PDB file of C-alpha atoms in Angstrom:
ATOM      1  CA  UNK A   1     104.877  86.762 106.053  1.00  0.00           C
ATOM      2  CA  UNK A   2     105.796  85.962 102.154  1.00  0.00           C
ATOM      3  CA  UNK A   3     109.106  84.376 103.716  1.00  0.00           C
ATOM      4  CA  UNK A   4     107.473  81.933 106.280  1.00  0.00           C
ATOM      5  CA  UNK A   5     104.254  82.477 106.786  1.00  0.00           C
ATOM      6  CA  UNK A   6     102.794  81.150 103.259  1.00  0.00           C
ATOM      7  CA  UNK A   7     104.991  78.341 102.645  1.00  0.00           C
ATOM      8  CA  UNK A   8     107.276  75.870 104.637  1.00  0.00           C
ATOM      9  CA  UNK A   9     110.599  77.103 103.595  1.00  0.00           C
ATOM     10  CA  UNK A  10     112.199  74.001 103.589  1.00  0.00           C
ATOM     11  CA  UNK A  11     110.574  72.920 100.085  1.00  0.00           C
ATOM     12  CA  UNK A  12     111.864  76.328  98.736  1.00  0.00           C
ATOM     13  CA  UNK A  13     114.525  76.040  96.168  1.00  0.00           C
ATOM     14  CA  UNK A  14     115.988  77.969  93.112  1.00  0.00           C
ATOM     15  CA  UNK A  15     112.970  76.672  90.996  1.00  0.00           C
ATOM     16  CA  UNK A  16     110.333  77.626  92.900  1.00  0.00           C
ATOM     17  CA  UNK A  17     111.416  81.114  93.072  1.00  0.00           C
ATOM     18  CA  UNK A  18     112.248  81.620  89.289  1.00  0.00           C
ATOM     19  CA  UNK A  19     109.116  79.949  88.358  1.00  0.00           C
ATOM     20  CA  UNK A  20     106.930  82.412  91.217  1.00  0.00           C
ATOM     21  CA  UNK A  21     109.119  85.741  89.738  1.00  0.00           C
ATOM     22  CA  UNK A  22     108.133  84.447  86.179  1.00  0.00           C
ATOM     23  CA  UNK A  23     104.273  84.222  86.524  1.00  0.00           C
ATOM     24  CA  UNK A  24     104.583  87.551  88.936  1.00  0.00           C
ATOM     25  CA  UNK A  25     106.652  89.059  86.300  1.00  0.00           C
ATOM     26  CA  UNK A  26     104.218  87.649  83.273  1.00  0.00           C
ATOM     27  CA  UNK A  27     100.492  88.698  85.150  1.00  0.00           C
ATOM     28  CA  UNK A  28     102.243  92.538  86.126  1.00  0.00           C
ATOM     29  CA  UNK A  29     103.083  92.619  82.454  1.00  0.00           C
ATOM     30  CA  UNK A  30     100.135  91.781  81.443  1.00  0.00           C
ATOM     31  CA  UNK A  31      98.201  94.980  83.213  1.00  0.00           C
ATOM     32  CA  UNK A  32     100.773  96.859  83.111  1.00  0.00           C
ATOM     33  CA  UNK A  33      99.839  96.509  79.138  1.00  0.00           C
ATOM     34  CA  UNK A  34      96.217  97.664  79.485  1.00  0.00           C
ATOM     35  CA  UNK A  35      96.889 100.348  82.415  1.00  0.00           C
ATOM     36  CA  UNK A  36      95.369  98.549  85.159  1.00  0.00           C
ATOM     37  CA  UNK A  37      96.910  98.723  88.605  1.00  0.00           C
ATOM     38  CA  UNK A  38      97.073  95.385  90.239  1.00  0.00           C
ATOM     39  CA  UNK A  39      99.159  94.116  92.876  1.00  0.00           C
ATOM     40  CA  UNK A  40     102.452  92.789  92.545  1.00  0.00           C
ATOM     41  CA  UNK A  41     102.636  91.631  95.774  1.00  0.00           C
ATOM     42  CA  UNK A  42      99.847  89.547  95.532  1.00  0.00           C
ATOM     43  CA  UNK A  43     101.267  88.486  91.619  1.00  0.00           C
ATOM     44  CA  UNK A  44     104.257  87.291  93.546  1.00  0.00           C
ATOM     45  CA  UNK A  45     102.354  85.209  96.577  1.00  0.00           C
ATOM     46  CA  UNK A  46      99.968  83.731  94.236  1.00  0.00           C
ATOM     47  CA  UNK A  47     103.661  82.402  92.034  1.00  0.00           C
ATOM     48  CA  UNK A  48     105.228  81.359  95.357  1.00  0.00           C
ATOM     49  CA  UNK A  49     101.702  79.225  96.126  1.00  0.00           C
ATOM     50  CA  UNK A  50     101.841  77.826  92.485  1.00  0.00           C
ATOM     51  CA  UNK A  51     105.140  76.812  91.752  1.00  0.00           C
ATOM     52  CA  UNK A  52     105.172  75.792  95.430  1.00  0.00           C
ATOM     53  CA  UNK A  53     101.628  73.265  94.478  1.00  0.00           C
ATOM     54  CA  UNK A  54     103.558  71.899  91.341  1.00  0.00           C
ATOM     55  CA  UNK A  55     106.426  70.933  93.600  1.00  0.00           C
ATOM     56  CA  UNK A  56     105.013  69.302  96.414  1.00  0.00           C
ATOM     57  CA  UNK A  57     101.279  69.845  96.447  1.00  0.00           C
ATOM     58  CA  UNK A  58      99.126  70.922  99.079  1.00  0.00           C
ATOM     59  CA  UNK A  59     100.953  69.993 101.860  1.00  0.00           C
ATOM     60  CA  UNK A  60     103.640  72.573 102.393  1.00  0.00           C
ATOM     61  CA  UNK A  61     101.305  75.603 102.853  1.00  0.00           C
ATOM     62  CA  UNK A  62     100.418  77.462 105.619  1.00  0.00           C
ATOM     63  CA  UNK A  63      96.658  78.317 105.377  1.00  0.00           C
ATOM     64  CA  UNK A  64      96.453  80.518 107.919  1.00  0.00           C
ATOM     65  CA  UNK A  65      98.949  82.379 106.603  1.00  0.00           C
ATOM     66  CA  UNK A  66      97.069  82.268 103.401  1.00  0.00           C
ATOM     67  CA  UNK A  67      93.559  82.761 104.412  1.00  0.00           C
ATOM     68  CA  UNK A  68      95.048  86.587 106.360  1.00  0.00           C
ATOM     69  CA  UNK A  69      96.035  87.308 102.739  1.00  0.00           C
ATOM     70  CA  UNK A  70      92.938  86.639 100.992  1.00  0.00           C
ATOM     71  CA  UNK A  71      90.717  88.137 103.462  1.00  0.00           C
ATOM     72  CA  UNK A  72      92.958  91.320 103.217  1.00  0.00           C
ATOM     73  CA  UNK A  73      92.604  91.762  99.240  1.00  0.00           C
ATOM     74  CA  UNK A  74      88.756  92.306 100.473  1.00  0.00           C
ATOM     75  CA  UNK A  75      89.276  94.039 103.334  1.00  0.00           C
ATOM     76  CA  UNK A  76      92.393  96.268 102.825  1.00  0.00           C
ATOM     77  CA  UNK A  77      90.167  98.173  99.490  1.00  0.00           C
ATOM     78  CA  UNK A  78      87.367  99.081 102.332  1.00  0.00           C
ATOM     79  CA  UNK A  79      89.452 100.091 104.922  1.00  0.00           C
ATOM     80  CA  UNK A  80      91.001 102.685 101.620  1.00  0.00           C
ATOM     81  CA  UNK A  81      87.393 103.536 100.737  1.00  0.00           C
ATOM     82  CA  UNK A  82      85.891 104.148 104.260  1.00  0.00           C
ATOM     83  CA  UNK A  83      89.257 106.418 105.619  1.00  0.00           C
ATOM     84  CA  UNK A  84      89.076 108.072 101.787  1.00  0.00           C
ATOM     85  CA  UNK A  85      85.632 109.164 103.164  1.00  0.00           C
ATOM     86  CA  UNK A  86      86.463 109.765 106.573  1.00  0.00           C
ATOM     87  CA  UNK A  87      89.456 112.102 105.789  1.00  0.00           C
ATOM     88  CA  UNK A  88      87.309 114.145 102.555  1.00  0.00           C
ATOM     89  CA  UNK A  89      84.379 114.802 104.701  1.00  0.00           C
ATOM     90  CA  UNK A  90      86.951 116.061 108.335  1.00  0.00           C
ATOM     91  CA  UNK A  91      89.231 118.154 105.554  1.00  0.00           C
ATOM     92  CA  UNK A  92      86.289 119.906 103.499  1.00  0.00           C
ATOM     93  CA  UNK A  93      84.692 121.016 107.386  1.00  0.00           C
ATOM     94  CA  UNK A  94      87.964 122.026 108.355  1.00  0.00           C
ATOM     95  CA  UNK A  95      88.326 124.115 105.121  1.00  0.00           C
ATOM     96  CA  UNK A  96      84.724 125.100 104.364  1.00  0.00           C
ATOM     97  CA  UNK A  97      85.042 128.840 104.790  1.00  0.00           C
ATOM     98  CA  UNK A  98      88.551 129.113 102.611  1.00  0.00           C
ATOM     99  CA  UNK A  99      88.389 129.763  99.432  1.00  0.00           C
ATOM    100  CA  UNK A 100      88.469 127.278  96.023  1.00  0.00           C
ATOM    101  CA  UNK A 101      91.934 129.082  95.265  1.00  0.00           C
ATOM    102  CA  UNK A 102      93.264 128.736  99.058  1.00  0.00           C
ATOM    103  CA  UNK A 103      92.569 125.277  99.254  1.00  0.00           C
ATOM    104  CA  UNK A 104      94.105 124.436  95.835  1.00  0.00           C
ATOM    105  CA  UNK A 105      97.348 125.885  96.840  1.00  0.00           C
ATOM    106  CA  UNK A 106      96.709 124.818 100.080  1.00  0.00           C
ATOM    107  CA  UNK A 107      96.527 121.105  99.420  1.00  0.00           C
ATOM    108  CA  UNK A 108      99.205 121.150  96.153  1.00  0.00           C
ATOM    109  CA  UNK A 109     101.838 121.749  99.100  1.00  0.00           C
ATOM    110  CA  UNK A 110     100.676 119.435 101.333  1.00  0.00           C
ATOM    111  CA  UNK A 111     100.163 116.529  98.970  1.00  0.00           C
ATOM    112  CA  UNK A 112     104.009 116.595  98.855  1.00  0.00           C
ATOM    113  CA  UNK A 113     103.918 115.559 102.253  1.00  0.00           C
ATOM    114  CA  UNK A 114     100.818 112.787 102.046  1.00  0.00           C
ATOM    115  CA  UNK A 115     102.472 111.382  98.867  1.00  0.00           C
ATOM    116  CA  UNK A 116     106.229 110.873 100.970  1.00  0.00           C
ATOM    117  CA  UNK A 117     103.787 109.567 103.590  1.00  0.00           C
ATOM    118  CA  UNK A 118     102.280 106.742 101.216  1.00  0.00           C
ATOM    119  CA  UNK A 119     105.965 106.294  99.789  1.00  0.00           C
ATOM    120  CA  UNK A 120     106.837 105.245 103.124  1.00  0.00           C
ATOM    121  CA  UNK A 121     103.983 103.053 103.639  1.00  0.00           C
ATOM    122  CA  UNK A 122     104.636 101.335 100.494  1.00  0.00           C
ATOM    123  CA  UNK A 123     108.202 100.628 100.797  1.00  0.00           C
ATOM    124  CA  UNK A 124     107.964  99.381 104.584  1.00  0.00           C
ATOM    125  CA  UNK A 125     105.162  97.036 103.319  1.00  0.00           C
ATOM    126  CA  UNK A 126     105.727  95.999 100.112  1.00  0.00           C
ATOM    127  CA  UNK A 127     109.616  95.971 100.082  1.00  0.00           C
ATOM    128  CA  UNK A 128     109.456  93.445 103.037  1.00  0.00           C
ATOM    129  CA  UNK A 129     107.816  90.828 100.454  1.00  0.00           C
ATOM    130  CA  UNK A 130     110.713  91.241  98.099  1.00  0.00           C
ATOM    131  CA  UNK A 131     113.192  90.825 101.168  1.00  0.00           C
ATOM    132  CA  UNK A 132     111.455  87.759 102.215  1.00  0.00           C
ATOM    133  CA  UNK A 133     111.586  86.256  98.822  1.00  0.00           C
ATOM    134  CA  UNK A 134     115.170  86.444  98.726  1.00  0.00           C
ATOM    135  CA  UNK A 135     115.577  85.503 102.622  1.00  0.00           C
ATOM    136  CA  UNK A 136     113.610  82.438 102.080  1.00  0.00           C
ATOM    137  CA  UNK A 137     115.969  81.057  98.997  1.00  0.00           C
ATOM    138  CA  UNK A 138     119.370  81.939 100.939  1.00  0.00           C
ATOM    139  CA  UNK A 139     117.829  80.087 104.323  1.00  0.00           C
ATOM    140  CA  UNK A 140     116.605  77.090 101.971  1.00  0.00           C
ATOM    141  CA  UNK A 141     120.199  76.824 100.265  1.00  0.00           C
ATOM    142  CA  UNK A 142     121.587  76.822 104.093  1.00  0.00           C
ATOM    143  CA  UNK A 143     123.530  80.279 103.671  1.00  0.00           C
ATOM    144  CA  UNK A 144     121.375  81.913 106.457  1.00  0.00           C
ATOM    145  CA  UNK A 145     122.626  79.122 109.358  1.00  0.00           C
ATOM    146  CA  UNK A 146     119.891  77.499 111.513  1.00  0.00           C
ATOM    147  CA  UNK A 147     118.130  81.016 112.000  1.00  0.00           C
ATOM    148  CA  UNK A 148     116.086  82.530 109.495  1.00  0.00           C
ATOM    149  CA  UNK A 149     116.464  86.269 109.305  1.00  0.00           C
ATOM    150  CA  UNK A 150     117.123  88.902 106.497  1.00  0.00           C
ATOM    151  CA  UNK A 151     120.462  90.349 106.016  1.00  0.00           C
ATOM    152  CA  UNK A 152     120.524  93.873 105.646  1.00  0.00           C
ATOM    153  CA  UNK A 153     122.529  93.918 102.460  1.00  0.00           C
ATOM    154  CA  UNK A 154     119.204  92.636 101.165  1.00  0.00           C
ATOM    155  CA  UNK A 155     117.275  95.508 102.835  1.00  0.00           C
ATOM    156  CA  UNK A 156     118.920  97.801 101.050  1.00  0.00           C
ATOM    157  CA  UNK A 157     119.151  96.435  97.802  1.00  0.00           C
ATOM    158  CA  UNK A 158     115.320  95.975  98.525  1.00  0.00           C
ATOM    159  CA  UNK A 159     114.522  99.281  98.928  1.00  0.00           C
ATOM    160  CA  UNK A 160     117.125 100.699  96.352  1.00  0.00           C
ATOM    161  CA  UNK A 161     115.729  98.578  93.801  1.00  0.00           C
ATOM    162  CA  UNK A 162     111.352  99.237  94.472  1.00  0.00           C
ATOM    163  CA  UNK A 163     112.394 103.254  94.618  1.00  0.00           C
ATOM    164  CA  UNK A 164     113.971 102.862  91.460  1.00  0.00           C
ATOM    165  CA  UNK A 165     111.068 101.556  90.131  1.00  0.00           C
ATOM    166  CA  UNK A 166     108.447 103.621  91.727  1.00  0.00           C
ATOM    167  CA  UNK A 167     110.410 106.411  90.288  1.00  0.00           C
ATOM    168  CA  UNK A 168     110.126 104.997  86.545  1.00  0.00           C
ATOM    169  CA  UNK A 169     106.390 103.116  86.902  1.00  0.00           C
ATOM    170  CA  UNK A 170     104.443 102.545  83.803  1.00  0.00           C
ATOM    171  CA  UNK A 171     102.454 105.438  83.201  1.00  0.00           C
ATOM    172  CA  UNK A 172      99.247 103.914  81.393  1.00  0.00           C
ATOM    173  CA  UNK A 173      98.910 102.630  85.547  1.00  0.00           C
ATOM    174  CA  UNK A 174      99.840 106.236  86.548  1.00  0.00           C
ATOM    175  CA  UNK A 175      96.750 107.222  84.187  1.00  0.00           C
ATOM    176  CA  UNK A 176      94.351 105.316  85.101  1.00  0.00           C
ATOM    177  CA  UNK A 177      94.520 105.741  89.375  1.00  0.00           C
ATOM    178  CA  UNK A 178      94.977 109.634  88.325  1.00  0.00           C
ATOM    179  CA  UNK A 179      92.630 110.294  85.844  1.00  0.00           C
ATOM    180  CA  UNK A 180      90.252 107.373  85.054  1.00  0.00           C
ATOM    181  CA  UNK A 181      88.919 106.355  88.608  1.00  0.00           C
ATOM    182  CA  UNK A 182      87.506 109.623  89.547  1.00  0.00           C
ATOM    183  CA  UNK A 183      88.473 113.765  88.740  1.00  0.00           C
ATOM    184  CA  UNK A 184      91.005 114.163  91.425  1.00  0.00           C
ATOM    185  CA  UNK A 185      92.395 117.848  92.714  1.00  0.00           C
ATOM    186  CA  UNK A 186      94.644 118.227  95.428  1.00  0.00           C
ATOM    187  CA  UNK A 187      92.425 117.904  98.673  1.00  0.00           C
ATOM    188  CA  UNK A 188      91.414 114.947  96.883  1.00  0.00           C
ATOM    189  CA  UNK A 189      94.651 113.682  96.553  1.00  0.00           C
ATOM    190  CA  UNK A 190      95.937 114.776  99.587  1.00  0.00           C
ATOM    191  CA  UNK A 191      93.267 113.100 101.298  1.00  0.00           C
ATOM    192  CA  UNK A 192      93.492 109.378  99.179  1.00  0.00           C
ATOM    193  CA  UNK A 193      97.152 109.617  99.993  1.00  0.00           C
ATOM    194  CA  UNK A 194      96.287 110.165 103.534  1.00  0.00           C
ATOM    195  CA  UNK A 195      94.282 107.843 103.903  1.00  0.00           C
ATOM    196  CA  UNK A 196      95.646 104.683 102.142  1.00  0.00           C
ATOM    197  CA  UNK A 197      99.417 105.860 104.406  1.00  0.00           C
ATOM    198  CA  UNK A 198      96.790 104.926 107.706  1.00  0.00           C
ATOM    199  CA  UNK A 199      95.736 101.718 106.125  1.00  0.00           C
ATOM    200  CA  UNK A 200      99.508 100.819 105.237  1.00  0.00           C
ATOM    201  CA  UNK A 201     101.109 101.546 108.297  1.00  0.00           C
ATOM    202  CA  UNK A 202      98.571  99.803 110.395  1.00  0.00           C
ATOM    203  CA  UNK A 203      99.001  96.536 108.119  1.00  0.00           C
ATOM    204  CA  UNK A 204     102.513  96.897 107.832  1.00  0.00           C
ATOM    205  CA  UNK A 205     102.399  97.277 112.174  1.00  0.00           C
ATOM    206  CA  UNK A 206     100.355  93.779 111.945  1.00  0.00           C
ATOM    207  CA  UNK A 207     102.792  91.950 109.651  1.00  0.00           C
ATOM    208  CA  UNK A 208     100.003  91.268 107.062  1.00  0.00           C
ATOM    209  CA  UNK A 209     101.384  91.434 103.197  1.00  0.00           C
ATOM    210  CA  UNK A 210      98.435  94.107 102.494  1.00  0.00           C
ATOM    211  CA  UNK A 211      98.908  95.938  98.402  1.00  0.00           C
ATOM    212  CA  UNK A 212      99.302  99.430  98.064  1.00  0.00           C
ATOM    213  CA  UNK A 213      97.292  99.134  94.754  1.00  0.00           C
ATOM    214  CA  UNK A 214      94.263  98.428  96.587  1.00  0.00           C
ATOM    215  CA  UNK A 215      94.216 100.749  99.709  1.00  0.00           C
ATOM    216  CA  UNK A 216      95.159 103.834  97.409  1.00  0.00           C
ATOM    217  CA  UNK A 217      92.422 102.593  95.050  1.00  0.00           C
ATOM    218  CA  UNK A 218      90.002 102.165  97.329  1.00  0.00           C
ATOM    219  CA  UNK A 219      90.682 105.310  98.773  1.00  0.00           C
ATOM    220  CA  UNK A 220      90.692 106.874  95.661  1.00  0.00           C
ATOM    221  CA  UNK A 221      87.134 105.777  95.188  1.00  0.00           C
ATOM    222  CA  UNK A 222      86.095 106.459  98.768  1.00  0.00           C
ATOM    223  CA  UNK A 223      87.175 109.901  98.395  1.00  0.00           C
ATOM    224  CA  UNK A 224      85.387 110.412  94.876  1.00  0.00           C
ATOM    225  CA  UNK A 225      81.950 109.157  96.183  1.00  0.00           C
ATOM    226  CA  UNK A 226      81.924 111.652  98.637  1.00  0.00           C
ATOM    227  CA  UNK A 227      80.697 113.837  95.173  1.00  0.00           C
ATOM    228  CA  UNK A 228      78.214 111.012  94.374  1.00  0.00           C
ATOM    229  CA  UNK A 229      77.840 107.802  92.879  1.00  0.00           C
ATOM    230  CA  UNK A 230      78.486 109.039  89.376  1.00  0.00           C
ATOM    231  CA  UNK A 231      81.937 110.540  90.339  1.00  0.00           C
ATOM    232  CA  UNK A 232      83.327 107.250  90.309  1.00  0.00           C
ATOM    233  CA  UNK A 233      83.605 105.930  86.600  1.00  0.00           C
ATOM    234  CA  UNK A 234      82.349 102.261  88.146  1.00  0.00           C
ATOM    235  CA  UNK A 235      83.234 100.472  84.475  1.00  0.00           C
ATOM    236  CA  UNK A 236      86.708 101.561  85.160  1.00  0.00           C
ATOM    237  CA  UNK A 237      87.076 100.371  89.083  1.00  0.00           C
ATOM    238  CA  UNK A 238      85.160  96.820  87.936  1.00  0.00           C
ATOM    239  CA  UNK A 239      87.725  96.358  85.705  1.00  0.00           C
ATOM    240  CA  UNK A 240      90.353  97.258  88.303  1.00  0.00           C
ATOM    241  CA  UNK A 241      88.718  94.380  90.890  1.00  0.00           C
ATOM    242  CA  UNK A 242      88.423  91.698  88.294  1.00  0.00           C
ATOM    243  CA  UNK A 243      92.084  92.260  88.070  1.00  0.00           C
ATOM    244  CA  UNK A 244      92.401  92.107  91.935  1.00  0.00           C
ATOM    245  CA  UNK A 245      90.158  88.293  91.887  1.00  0.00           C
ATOM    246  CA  UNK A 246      92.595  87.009  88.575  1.00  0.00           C
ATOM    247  CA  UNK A 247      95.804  88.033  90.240  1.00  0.00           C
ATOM    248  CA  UNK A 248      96.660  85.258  92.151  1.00  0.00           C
ATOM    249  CA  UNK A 249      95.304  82.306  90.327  1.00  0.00           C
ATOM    250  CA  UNK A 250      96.879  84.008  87.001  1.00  0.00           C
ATOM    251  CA  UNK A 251      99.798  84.426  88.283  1.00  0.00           C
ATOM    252  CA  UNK A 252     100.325  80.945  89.848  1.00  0.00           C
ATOM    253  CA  UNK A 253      98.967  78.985  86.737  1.00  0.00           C
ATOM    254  CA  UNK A 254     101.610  80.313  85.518  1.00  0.00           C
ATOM    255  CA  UNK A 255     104.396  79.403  87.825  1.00  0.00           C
ATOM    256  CA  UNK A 256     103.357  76.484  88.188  1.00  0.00           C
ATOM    257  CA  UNK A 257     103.507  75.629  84.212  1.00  0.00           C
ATOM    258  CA  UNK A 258     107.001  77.206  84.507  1.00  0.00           C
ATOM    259  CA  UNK A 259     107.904  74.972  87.462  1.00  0.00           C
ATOM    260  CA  UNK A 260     106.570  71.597  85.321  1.00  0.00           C
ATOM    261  CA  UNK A 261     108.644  72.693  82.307  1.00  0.00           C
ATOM    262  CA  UNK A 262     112.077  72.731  84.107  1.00  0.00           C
ATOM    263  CA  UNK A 263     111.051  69.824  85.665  1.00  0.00           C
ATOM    264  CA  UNK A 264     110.909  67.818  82.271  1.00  0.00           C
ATOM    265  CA  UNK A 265     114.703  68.683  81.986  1.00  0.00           C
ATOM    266  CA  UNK A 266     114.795  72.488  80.836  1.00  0.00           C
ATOM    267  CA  UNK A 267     116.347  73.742  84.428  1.00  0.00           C
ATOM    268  CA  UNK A 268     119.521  73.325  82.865  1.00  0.00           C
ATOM    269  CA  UNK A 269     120.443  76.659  83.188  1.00  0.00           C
ATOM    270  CA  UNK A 270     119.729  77.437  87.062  1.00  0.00           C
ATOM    271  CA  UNK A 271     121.902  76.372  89.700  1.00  0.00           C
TER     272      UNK A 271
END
C-alpha cells in the first residue's frame, strides 16, 4: 500500500523520500529516547504524506488509501486487546488443572514458537512498507519500466536489514512492552504473541500497512486485564497512545520542513 496506495507515484522523487526517512527517522528517535514503542511504519507514511503535501499539496494523495490506515491505528490495538483476551481466557481453561510450575515450563517452550510466529508476522507486514518505499523511488526515476513491481534484490535486502534490527532494538522499548504495561509470565506472553501473529497475518492477507507496535500492545493489555483493571499500569499505555495520535503528524511536520529546506537550494547533495 505505502508504494501506491498513499501517494501517486509519479510526484515521488529523491526528495520526497529523504525528507519522509528524515522525519520517520527523527519521531522513532525521539521515543526510542523515552522507551515508548511507536510505530515506524506509521512514522514513515505520515513522512511520505508530508514531504509529499510540501511538494505538491493535496492533490496527489490517495484518501482511501489513507483513511484504511488511519482507521487501522484504532482498530488494529482492539483487534490485539480483544484476541489477547480471547486466547488468556481458552489457554487458562485448557490448563486449569496443571500446575503453576507445569504451565511455566510449559509456556517458556512454547513462547519460542509464538514469538517466531509474531517475527513472521512482522517481517511479512512491516518489511513490505520498506520494500515499497524503495520500489516507489526506482519506478519514479523510470528504472522499474512501465510496470511497477518490487525486485527481489530489494526483498531481501528488506528483510536482511529489519532482522538485523529487530535483533539489536533499543531496549528502553524492550522495557517498557515487557515490564511496564502489565507483569507478564510466559502464558501471558505466549498468549500476546499469539494473538497479535492472528491480527498480523490477517492484515498482512488484506494488504493493509497495520503496526506491530500496536497489535502486540494491545494484546499485551488485553491479556493483562484479564487479571483486572489495575493489572494494566493505564499511565503507562496513555502515554503509549498519545504516541500512537502524534506519530504521523510529528513525523510529517517534519518532512515536510526537510522537504522546504532543500527546496531553498540545500538539495545540493542528492541526486
Amino acid at each position: 500500500m505505502i508504494g501506491t496506495g498513499l501517494v501517486d507515484p509519479s510526484v515521488i522523487n529523491a526528495h520526497i523520500i529523504f525528507s519522509a526517512l528524515i522525519g520517520a527517522i527523527f519521531w522513532n528517535v525521539i521515543t526510542w529516547y523515552y522507551g515508548l514503542p511507536s510505530s515506524s511504519s506509521h512514522a514513515l507514511i505520515g513522512g511520505i504524506l508530508g514531504a509529499s503535501i510540501a511538494h505538491a499539496g493535496l492533490r496527489p494523495l490517495h484518501w482511501i488509501g489513507i483513511c484504511k490506515v488511519l482507521s487501522f491505528i484504532v482498530i488494529s490495538p482492539l483487534l490485539g486487546v480483544a484476541m489477547g483476551m480471547l486466547f488468556i481466557v481458552i489457554t487458562a481453561r485448557l490448563f486449569f488443572y496443571a500446575t503453576p510450575y507445569r504451565i511455566h515450563s510449559i509456556f517458556r517452550k512454547l513462547q519460542l514458537v509464538s514469538s517466531a510466529c509474531i517475527s513472521l508476522g512482522h517481517g511479512s507486514n512491516d518489511a513490505q512498507k520498506t520494500m515499497g518505499i524503495i520500489a516507489v523511488l526506482l519506478y519514479s526515476s523510470h528504472r522499474l519500466g512501465d510496470h511497477f513491481y518490487i525486485p527481489i534484490w530489494v526483498v531481501i535486502t528488506c528483510n536482511f536489514v529489519i532482522a538485523l534490527g529487530t535483533a539489536f532494538g533499543g531496549w528502553r522499548v524492550v522495557k517498557t512492552m515487557g515490564m511496564k504495561i502489565t507483569k507478564l509470565k510466559p502464558i501471558s506472553g505466549f498468549c500476546s504473541d499469539t494473538a497479535s501473529a492472528v491480527t498480523l497475518a490477517v492484515a498482512t492477507m488484506l494488504g493493509i500497512p497495520v503496526s506491530t507496535t500496536h497489535t502486540i500492545t494491545g494484546a499485551i493489555i488485553g491479556v493483562g486485564s484479564i487479571n483486572g483493571v489495575s493489572a494494566v499500569r493505564w499511565g503507562v499505555a496513555k502515554n503509549i497512545v498519545l504516541a500512537w495520535v502524534i506519530t504521523i503528524p510529528a513525523a510529517g511536520v517534519v518532512a515536510a520542513i526537510v522537504w522546504q529546506v532543500m527546496s531553498w537550494g540545500l538539495d545540493s547533495f542528492l541526486p
